[in-house]
Structure formats: C-alpha cells, structure tokens
Amino acid sequence: MTCAPPCNSASLTLGLETSCDETSAAVLRGRGEIRSLVTAAQDHLHQVFGGVVPEVASRRHLEVITRVVQDALDAAGVGFNDLDLIAVTQGPGLVGSLLVGVSVAKGYSLATGLPLSAVNHLEGHLMSAFLHYPGEEPPAQDLYPTLGLIASGGHSDLVLMQVPGKYRTVGQTRDDAAGEALDKAARLLGLGFPGGPALEKAAQSGDPGAVDFPRPETGHFDFSFSGLKTALVRHLQEHGEPRSEAERADLAASYQQAVVDCLIRGLRRAARNYRVRQLVLGGGVSANQVLRSYFTQLAADLGLPGACPPLSLCTDNAAMIAAAGYRQVSRRGPDSLDFDVFSVLPLTL
Ligand code: KG4
Ligand code: ZN
C-alpha cells in the first residue's frame, strides 16, 4: 500500500460513526490498533417503538457526540494536537444521524486543520476483522481477491475486493436485509428489541430443524428474505402463537438457521465463482454465533482464511470507520470539506 502523509504506522486517527443509533468515537493507531473506543447506544430510547426512530436517533447523537469524542480522546490519553486524521461515516445510513457526525467532524477539522476522510460505512464493516487492541496479536493481513459478506440491519451484501479499495458488489438482497429479517421475526415472536440478539438467545435452546422454513432461491448470488418472513407469519396464522417457551425456541432456531443457510449458500457460490483467496465477515449479524461457526466451517472447507471480527466490533463502531479512513487517505489523500451525506451509498470501484 502506498502511504501519503498524514498516514503512517504511528499516526492517530479519530473515527466518528453516527449512521444509525450508535454514537461512537475511536482513536486508532496506524492501520488497526485500537487505542480507545467509546460507544453510546440508544436502545433504551427506541425500545418502546420496536425499532429505530430516525428523528429520535439524530437528536440523541446531537446531545451526546461531543462527550463521546472527549471520552474517546481521554481514554486514549491524547488531545486534538496529537491526532493526524479525522474519519467520519458519510453513508449509507439515516440522513439526520449522518449529518450530526459529519457536521461535528467538519467543525473539528476546520478548528484544528486536521485532514478529513469521508468513509463508506460498509467499507468500515469490512475492516472490523482486521482490528486489534494494544498487546494483542494483530490479525493476519488481508489477501486479495477477498470476498466479504456484510450482513447488517440494512444490508446483505457480497462484496468482491480485487485489490485494496476496489470494490464490486456481486450479490445483495432483493428485499429485506438479513438483520431486518431477524428483527422482524423477533417482533413477530414477541422477543423484543433489538431483535437479532433476542432471537439468537431464544434460539439457543431450540431445534433448528423443528420447522422447515424456505431458503428462497434468487439465482446468482443475490438474497431474498421477505418470503421467509411471510412463511413465519403464515405459520403463526395456521398454528397460532407458540404455546410454550420450547415451541418459541424451536421457531426462533429454525428461522435463524434458514437465514444463516441462505447467507452461507451465497457466500459459498460467490467464493467458488470468483476464486478468492480470503473470506471476510462483517456487519451486526456477524455477532451471531451460528453464522460465525458456519462461516468458519465454510472457510475451512474451501481451504481459505476466514477473517471474522471480534464480537465487540461486529455492530456499528467508530474504530472500523477510523481504519477505513486511514486506508482511504493512504490511497487517495483526504477529502475536501464540501462532501454530502447519503442514505444509499454503494461500495464502488
Ligand atoms: O451493523 P449494524 O450494527 O447496523 C447496521 O448497519 O444496520 O447491524 C444491526 C443488525 C440488527 O438487525 C441486529 O438485530 C443485528 O445486526 N444483530 C444480530 C446480532 N447482533 C446484532 N443478529 C443476529 N445475532 C446477533 N447476535
Ligand atoms: Zn452497520
């Protein structure tokens, strides 16, 4: 990788992430050492609504962001004078939420003269598997071509990386994202919010083969999860609400297994088709233990290294944004301050 100023292995990047309902700031050293990571979650504010309310999310970001940034700097033992770069999420995400992070980052950049990097949130998720804390063994370097699976609340993307920074989305969902499908099922089963972790917990004591949910075929490498959700609705209409916790657990486990099977099937097909040298997992759903174990097994079956983020870095966090910003600046320098935010922002060449 070429490395233009201001980035080198000792440089410090302040990352900011506000694309959805986590206000997160991190200080990263070099390309992957996390010196601090502070995240303020908002689950308690959205719980009563059963989902993230955009206006509530952005107002909360506004309230807490400067405190979160200061806490991250303090935890790293640095001030703005010690930093070399600021990286912030530009999209995809909730526009009102993104605007808070980007406006604050631009303000810091103007006040300090620090260069700014506008980061694609999805690229951040692909970086999570390559981060580490001081004293930990750094994860193996990335190999190319790499195939990434990003499974989150808004995306189920198969991303081919031929060389660093060159992305091609070779598969995506035609309707609901994997996380969205899990969240909707959790709501239907009365398991609460956020749905993915609640469903996983309920599924632990269930039988994944108890109910034969569909694994919709789309051809190629795309996904489709809306039929799965409809199958659960129909099942509940026909059989009624689960009559016991064991029955609820069976439904949760069977549904979760169907989502995981679809994701792994797409990943396997694309990995074979593009003859990749590495698999990478990212996005909030990568915290799911069943998905993680199937991913690890698939990588082993294909004889490829499988990079999986630590649990603490699966969901939205600013360390991954700092890492993506660092790499982006290494490749093409910083961005000018007139960039916009985007609710939809594909990873492109
Ligand atoms: O990446 P993320 O934090 O935010 C987005 O960019 O969307 O992903 C959030 C999604 C939610 O749908 C949440 O239910 C899901 O990730 N999720 C999980 C787990 N933890 C979070 N899904 C399954 N199992 C989990 N343990
Ligand atoms: Zn995310």
Coordinates of C-alpha atoms and ligand atoms in Angstrom, one line a residue:
M1 CA 0.0 0.0 0.0
T2 CA 1.3 3.5 -0.8
C3 CA 1.2 5.8 2.1
A4 CA 0.9 9.5 1.6
P5 CA 1.0 12.0 4.5
P6 CA -0.6 12.2 7.0
C7 CA -0.7 8.4 7.4
N8 CA 2.0 6.1 8.7
S9 CA 2.1 3.2 11.1
A10 CA 2.2 5.6 14.2
S11 CA -0.4 8.1 13.0
L12 CA -3.5 8.6 15.1
T13 CA -6.9 8.7 13.5
L14 CA -10.1 9.9 15.3
G15 CA -13.1 8.0 13.9
L16 CA -16.7 9.1 14.2
E17 CA -19.7 6.9 13.5
T18 CA -23.3 8.1 13.7
S19 CA -25.0 6.3 10.8
C20 CA -27.9 4.8 12.8
D21 CA -28.4 4.7 16.5
E22 CA -24.9 4.3 18.0
T23 CA -22.9 7.4 18.7
S24 CA -19.3 6.2 18.5
A25 CA -15.8 7.7 18.6
A26 CA -12.5 5.9 18.5
V27 CA -8.8 6.6 18.3
L28 CA -6.8 4.3 16.1
R29 CA -3.1 4.0 15.8
G30 CA -1.8 3.1 12.4
R31 CA -4.0 0.8 10.3
G32 CA -5.5 -1.3 13.0
E33 CA -4.6 -0.8 16.7
I34 CA -7.5 0.5 18.8
R35 CA -6.3 3.0 21.4
S36 CA -9.8 3.8 22.5
L37 CA -13.4 3.1 21.5
V38 CA -16.4 4.7 23.2
T39 CA -19.9 4.0 22.0
A40 CA -23.2 5.4 23.4
A41 CA -26.1 3.1 22.4
Q42 CA -29.7 4.3 22.2
D43 CA -31.6 1.1 22.5
H44 CA -33.4 2.3 25.6
L45 CA -34.9 5.2 23.6
H46 CA -36.1 3.1 20.7
Q47 CA -37.2 0.0 22.6
V48 CA -40.8 1.3 23.1
F49 CA -41.2 1.9 19.4
G50 CA -39.9 -1.6 18.5
G51 CA -37.4 -0.1 16.0
V52 CA -35.1 2.9 15.5
V53 CA -37.0 6.2 15.1
P54 CA -34.8 8.4 12.9
E55 CA -35.6 11.8 14.5
V56 CA -35.1 10.4 18.0
A57 CA -31.7 9.0 16.9
S58 CA -30.4 12.2 15.4
R59 CA -31.4 14.3 18.4
R60 CA -29.7 11.9 20.7
H61 CA -26.5 12.0 18.6
L62 CA -26.5 15.7 18.9
E63 CA -26.8 15.5 22.7
V64 CA -24.0 13.1 23.3
I65 CA -21.5 13.3 20.5
T66 CA -19.1 15.9 21.9
R67 CA -19.0 14.0 25.2
V68 CA -18.4 10.7 23.4
V69 CA -15.5 12.2 21.4
Q70 CA -13.9 13.7 24.5
D71 CA -14.2 10.4 26.4
A72 CA -12.5 8.6 23.4
L73 CA -9.6 11.1 23.4
D74 CA -9.3 10.9 27.2
A75 CA -9.3 7.1 27.1
A76 CA -6.5 7.1 24.5
G77 CA -4.6 9.7 26.6
V78 CA -4.4 12.1 23.6
G79 CA -5.7 15.6 22.6
F80 CA -6.6 17.0 19.2
N81 CA -2.9 18.2 18.8
D82 CA -1.8 14.5 18.8
L83 CA -4.1 13.5 16.0
D84 CA -3.2 13.1 12.3
L85 CA -6.6 12.5 10.7
I86 CA -10.3 12.6 11.3
A87 CA -12.5 9.9 9.6
V88 CA -16.3 10.1 9.6
T89 CA -19.2 8.0 8.2
Q90 CA -20.7 9.6 5.1
G91 CA -23.3 6.9 4.4
P92 CA -25.2 4.7 3.9
G93 CA -27.4 5.4 6.9
L94 CA -30.1 7.7 8.3
V95 CA -29.5 11.1 6.9
G96 CA -30.3 13.0 10.0
S97 CA -28.0 10.8 12.1
L98 CA -25.2 11.1 9.5
L99 CA -25.5 14.9 9.4
V100 CA -24.7 15.1 13.1
G101 CA -21.4 13.1 12.8
V102 CA -20.3 14.8 9.6
S103 CA -21.1 18.3 10.8
V104 CA -19.2 17.7 14.0
A105 CA -16.3 16.2 12.1
K106 CA -16.1 19.1 9.7
G107 CA -16.2 21.5 12.7
Y108 CA -13.3 19.7 14.3
S109 CA -11.4 19.7 11.0
L110 CA -11.9 23.4 10.5
A111 CA -10.9 24.3 14.0
T112 CA -7.8 22.1 14.1
G113 CA -6.6 22.0 10.5
L114 CA -6.7 18.2 10.6
P115 CA -7.4 16.4 7.3
L116 CA -10.8 14.7 7.0
S117 CA -11.8 11.4 5.3
A118 CA -15.4 10.6 4.3
V119 CA -15.9 6.9 4.8
N120 CA -18.4 4.4 3.5
H121 CA -19.9 2.6 6.5
L122 CA -19.9 -0.7 4.6
E123 CA -16.1 -0.5 4.0
G124 CA -15.9 0.1 7.7
H125 CA -17.7 -3.2 8.4
L126 CA -15.2 -5.0 6.2
M127 CA -12.3 -3.5 8.2
S128 CA -13.6 -4.8 11.6
A129 CA -12.0 -8.2 11.2
F130 CA -8.6 -6.6 10.9
L131 CA -8.6 -4.5 14.1
H132 CA -6.8 -5.3 17.4
Y133 CA -6.2 -3.8 20.8
P134 CA -2.6 -2.9 22.1
G135 CA -0.8 -6.0 23.3
E136 CA -2.9 -8.3 21.1
E137 CA -1.5 -10.2 18.2
P138 CA -2.5 -8.2 15.0
P139 CA -4.9 -10.2 12.8
A140 CA -3.4 -11.6 9.6
Q141 CA -3.1 -9.2 6.7
D142 CA -5.8 -9.1 4.1
L143 CA -5.3 -11.1 0.9
Y144 CA -6.7 -10.3 -2.5
P145 CA -9.0 -11.1 -4.1
T146 CA -11.1 -11.1 -0.9
L147 CA -14.8 -11.8 -0.7
G148 CA -16.7 -10.0 2.1
L149 CA -20.2 -10.8 3.4
I150 CA -21.8 -7.8 5.1
A151 CA -24.9 -8.8 7.0
S152 CA -26.5 -6.0 8.9
G153 CA -29.8 -4.3 9.6
G154 CA -29.7 -2.6 6.2
H155 CA -27.5 -4.8 4.0
S156 CA -26.8 -8.3 2.9
D157 CA -24.0 -7.7 0.5
L158 CA -21.4 -9.9 -1.1
V159 CA -18.5 -7.6 -1.9
L160 CA -15.6 -8.6 -4.1
M161 CA -12.3 -6.8 -3.4
Q162 CA -9.9 -7.4 -6.2
V163 CA -7.3 -5.0 -4.8
P164 CA -7.4 -2.7 -1.8
G165 CA -10.0 0.0 -2.2
K166 CA -11.6 -1.5 -5.4
Y167 CA -15.0 -3.0 -4.5
R168 CA -17.6 -4.7 -6.6
T169 CA -21.0 -5.7 -5.0
V170 CA -21.6 -9.1 -6.6
G171 CA -24.6 -10.0 -4.6
Q172 CA -27.2 -8.2 -2.5
T173 CA -30.7 -8.6 -1.1
R174 CA -33.7 -8.1 -3.4
D175 CA -35.9 -7.2 -0.5
D176 CA -35.2 -7.3 3.3
A177 CA -31.7 -7.4 4.7
A178 CA -30.6 -10.4 6.9
G179 CA -30.7 -8.3 10.1
E180 CA -34.0 -6.8 9.2
A181 CA -35.4 -10.3 8.6
L182 CA -34.2 -11.4 12.1
D183 CA -35.5 -8.2 13.7
K184 CA -39.0 -8.7 12.1
A185 CA -39.1 -12.3 13.2
A186 CA -38.2 -11.4 16.7
R187 CA -41.0 -8.9 16.8
L188 CA -43.5 -11.5 15.5
L189 CA -42.3 -13.9 18.2
G190 CA -42.6 -11.3 20.9
L191 CA -38.9 -11.4 21.7
G192 CA -38.3 -7.7 21.9
F193 CA -35.7 -5.2 20.5
P194 CA -33.0 -5.3 19.3
G195 CA -34.3 -8.4 17.5
G196 CA -31.2 -10.2 16.3
P197 CA -29.6 -10.8 19.7
A198 CA -33.0 -11.6 21.2
L199 CA -33.8 -14.2 18.6
E200 CA -30.3 -15.7 19.0
K201 CA -30.8 -16.0 22.7
A202 CA -34.3 -17.6 22.3
A203 CA -32.9 -20.0 19.6
Q204 CA -30.2 -21.4 21.9
S205 CA -32.5 -24.0 23.4
G206 CA -34.4 -24.6 20.2
D207 CA -34.2 -27.2 17.5
P208 CA -33.1 -25.6 14.1
G209 CA -34.7 -28.5 12.3
A210 CA -38.1 -28.2 14.0
V211 CA -39.8 -26.1 11.3
D212 CA -38.9 -26.3 7.7
F213 CA -38.7 -22.7 6.6
P214 CA -37.9 -21.9 3.0
R215 CA -34.5 -20.9 1.7
P216 CA -35.6 -18.7 -1.2
E217 CA -33.5 -19.1 -4.4
T218 CA -32.8 -16.0 -6.5
G219 CA -30.2 -17.4 -8.8
H220 CA -26.7 -16.0 -8.9
F221 CA -25.5 -14.5 -5.6
D222 CA -28.5 -12.4 -4.5
F223 CA -30.5 -13.0 -1.4
S224 CA -34.2 -12.7 -0.7
F225 CA -35.6 -12.8 2.9
S226 CA -39.1 -11.4 2.6
G227 CA -40.6 -14.9 1.7
L228 CA -39.1 -16.3 4.9
K229 CA -40.8 -13.6 7.0
T230 CA -44.1 -14.4 5.2
A231 CA -43.6 -18.1 5.9
L232 CA -43.3 -17.3 9.6
V233 CA -46.4 -15.1 9.5
R234 CA -48.3 -17.9 7.8
H235 CA -47.0 -20.5 10.3
L236 CA -48.2 -18.3 13.2
Q237 CA -51.6 -17.8 11.5
E238 CA -52.0 -21.6 11.0
H239 CA -50.7 -22.8 14.3
G240 CA -51.4 -19.8 16.5
E241 CA -48.9 -18.2 18.9
P242 CA -46.3 -20.5 20.4
R243 CA -47.9 -22.3 23.3
S244 CA -44.7 -22.8 25.3
E245 CA -41.2 -21.4 25.5
A246 CA -39.9 -24.6 23.9
E247 CA -42.1 -24.0 20.9
R248 CA -41.0 -20.4 20.6
A249 CA -37.3 -21.5 20.9
D250 CA -37.9 -24.1 18.0
L251 CA -39.4 -21.4 15.8
A252 CA -36.5 -18.9 16.6
A253 CA -33.9 -21.6 15.9
S254 CA -35.5 -22.8 12.7
Y255 CA -35.9 -19.3 11.4
Q256 CA -32.4 -18.2 12.3
Q257 CA -31.0 -21.4 10.7
A258 CA -32.8 -20.5 7.4
V259 CA -31.3 -17.0 7.4
V260 CA -27.8 -18.4 8.1
D261 CA -28.2 -21.1 5.4
C262 CA -29.1 -18.5 2.8
L263 CA -26.1 -16.3 3.7
I264 CA -23.7 -19.1 3.7
R265 CA -25.0 -20.6 0.4
G266 CA -24.5 -17.2 -1.4
L267 CA -21.0 -16.8 0.1
R268 CA -20.0 -20.3 -0.9
R269 CA -21.2 -19.9 -4.5
A270 CA -19.5 -16.5 -5.0
A271 CA -16.3 -17.7 -3.3
R272 CA -16.1 -20.6 -5.8
N273 CA -17.1 -18.4 -8.8
Y274 CA -14.5 -15.7 -8.2
R275 CA -11.7 -17.9 -6.9
V276 CA -11.0 -15.7 -4.0
R277 CA -8.1 -16.0 -1.6
Q278 CA -9.8 -15.0 1.6
L279 CA -13.3 -14.6 3.2
V280 CA -14.3 -11.7 5.4
L281 CA -17.4 -11.4 7.6
G282 CA -18.8 -8.1 8.8
G283 CA -22.0 -6.2 10.0
G284 CA -24.1 -6.6 13.0
V285 CA -25.4 -10.1 12.2
S286 CA -21.8 -11.3 12.2
A287 CA -22.2 -11.3 16.1
N288 CA -24.5 -14.3 15.6
Q289 CA -22.7 -17.5 16.9
V290 CA -24.5 -19.8 14.4
L291 CA -23.4 -17.6 11.4
R292 CA -19.9 -17.3 12.8
S293 CA -19.5 -21.1 13.1
Y294 CA -20.9 -21.8 9.7
F295 CA -18.6 -19.1 8.2
T296 CA -15.6 -20.6 9.9
Q297 CA -16.6 -24.1 8.6
L298 CA -17.1 -22.8 5.1
A299 CA -13.6 -21.1 5.1
A300 CA -12.1 -24.4 6.3
D301 CA -14.0 -26.4 3.7
L302 CA -12.7 -24.1 0.9
G303 CA -9.2 -24.0 2.4
L304 CA -9.3 -20.2 2.7
P305 CA -8.5 -17.9 5.7
G306 CA -11.8 -16.6 7.1
A307 CA -11.5 -13.2 8.9
C308 CA -14.2 -12.7 11.4
P309 CA -14.5 -9.6 13.7
P310 CA -14.3 -10.0 17.4
L311 CA -17.8 -9.8 19.0
S312 CA -17.3 -6.3 20.3
L313 CA -16.6 -5.0 16.8
C314 CA -19.4 -6.6 14.9
T315 CA -22.0 -3.9 15.4
D316 CA -21.6 -0.3 14.4
N317 CA -18.4 1.3 15.9
A318 CA -16.1 4.1 15.1
A319 CA -12.9 2.0 15.2
M320 CA -13.8 0.4 11.9
I321 CA -14.5 3.9 10.4
A322 CA -11.1 5.1 11.5
A323 CA -9.5 2.1 9.9
A324 CA -11.3 2.6 6.6
G325 CA -10.5 6.3 6.7
Y326 CA -6.8 5.6 7.3
R327 CA -6.6 3.2 4.4
Q328 CA -8.6 5.6 2.1
V329 CA -6.2 8.5 2.9
S330 CA -3.3 6.2 2.2
R331 CA -4.7 5.5 -1.2
R332 CA -6.1 8.8 -2.4
G333 CA -5.5 11.5 0.2
P334 CA -8.0 13.4 2.3
D335 CA -11.4 14.7 1.2
S336 CA -12.3 18.4 0.8
L337 CA -14.9 19.7 3.3
D338 CA -17.8 20.1 0.9
F339 CA -19.0 16.5 0.8
D340 CA -22.6 15.5 1.5
V341 CA -24.1 12.5 3.3
F342 CA -26.1 9.7 1.6
S343 CA -28.8 7.3 2.8
V344 CA -27.7 5.0 -0.1
L345 CA -24.0 4.7 -0.9
P346 CA -22.9 1.7 -2.8
L347 CA -19.3 0.4 -2.5
T348 CA -17.9 1.0 -5.9
L349 CA -14.6 0.7 -7.9
Ligands
KG4_1 O1 -24.3 -3.3 11.5 P1 -25.3 -3.0 12.5 O2 -24.9 -2.7 13.9 O3 -26.2 -1.7 12.0 C1 -26.5 -1.5 10.7 O4 -25.6 -1.0 9.9 O5 -27.6 -2.0 10.3 O6 -26.3 -4.2 12.4 C2 -27.5 -4.2 13.2 C3 -28.2 -5.5 12.9 C4 -29.6 -5.6 13.5 O7 -30.5 -6.1 12.6 C5 -29.4 -6.6 14.7 O8 -30.6 -7.3 15.0 C6 -28.4 -7.5 14.1 O9 -27.5 -6.6 13.4 N1 -27.6 -8.2 15.1 C7 -27.7 -9.6 15.3 C8 -26.9 -9.9 16.4 N2 -26.4 -8.7 16.9 C9 -26.9 -7.7 16.1 N3 -28.3 -10.5 14.5 C10 -28.2 -11.8 14.9 N4 -27.5 -12.2 16.0 C11 -26.8 -11.3 16.8 N5 -26.2 -11.7 17.9
ZN2 ZN -23.6 -1.2 10.3

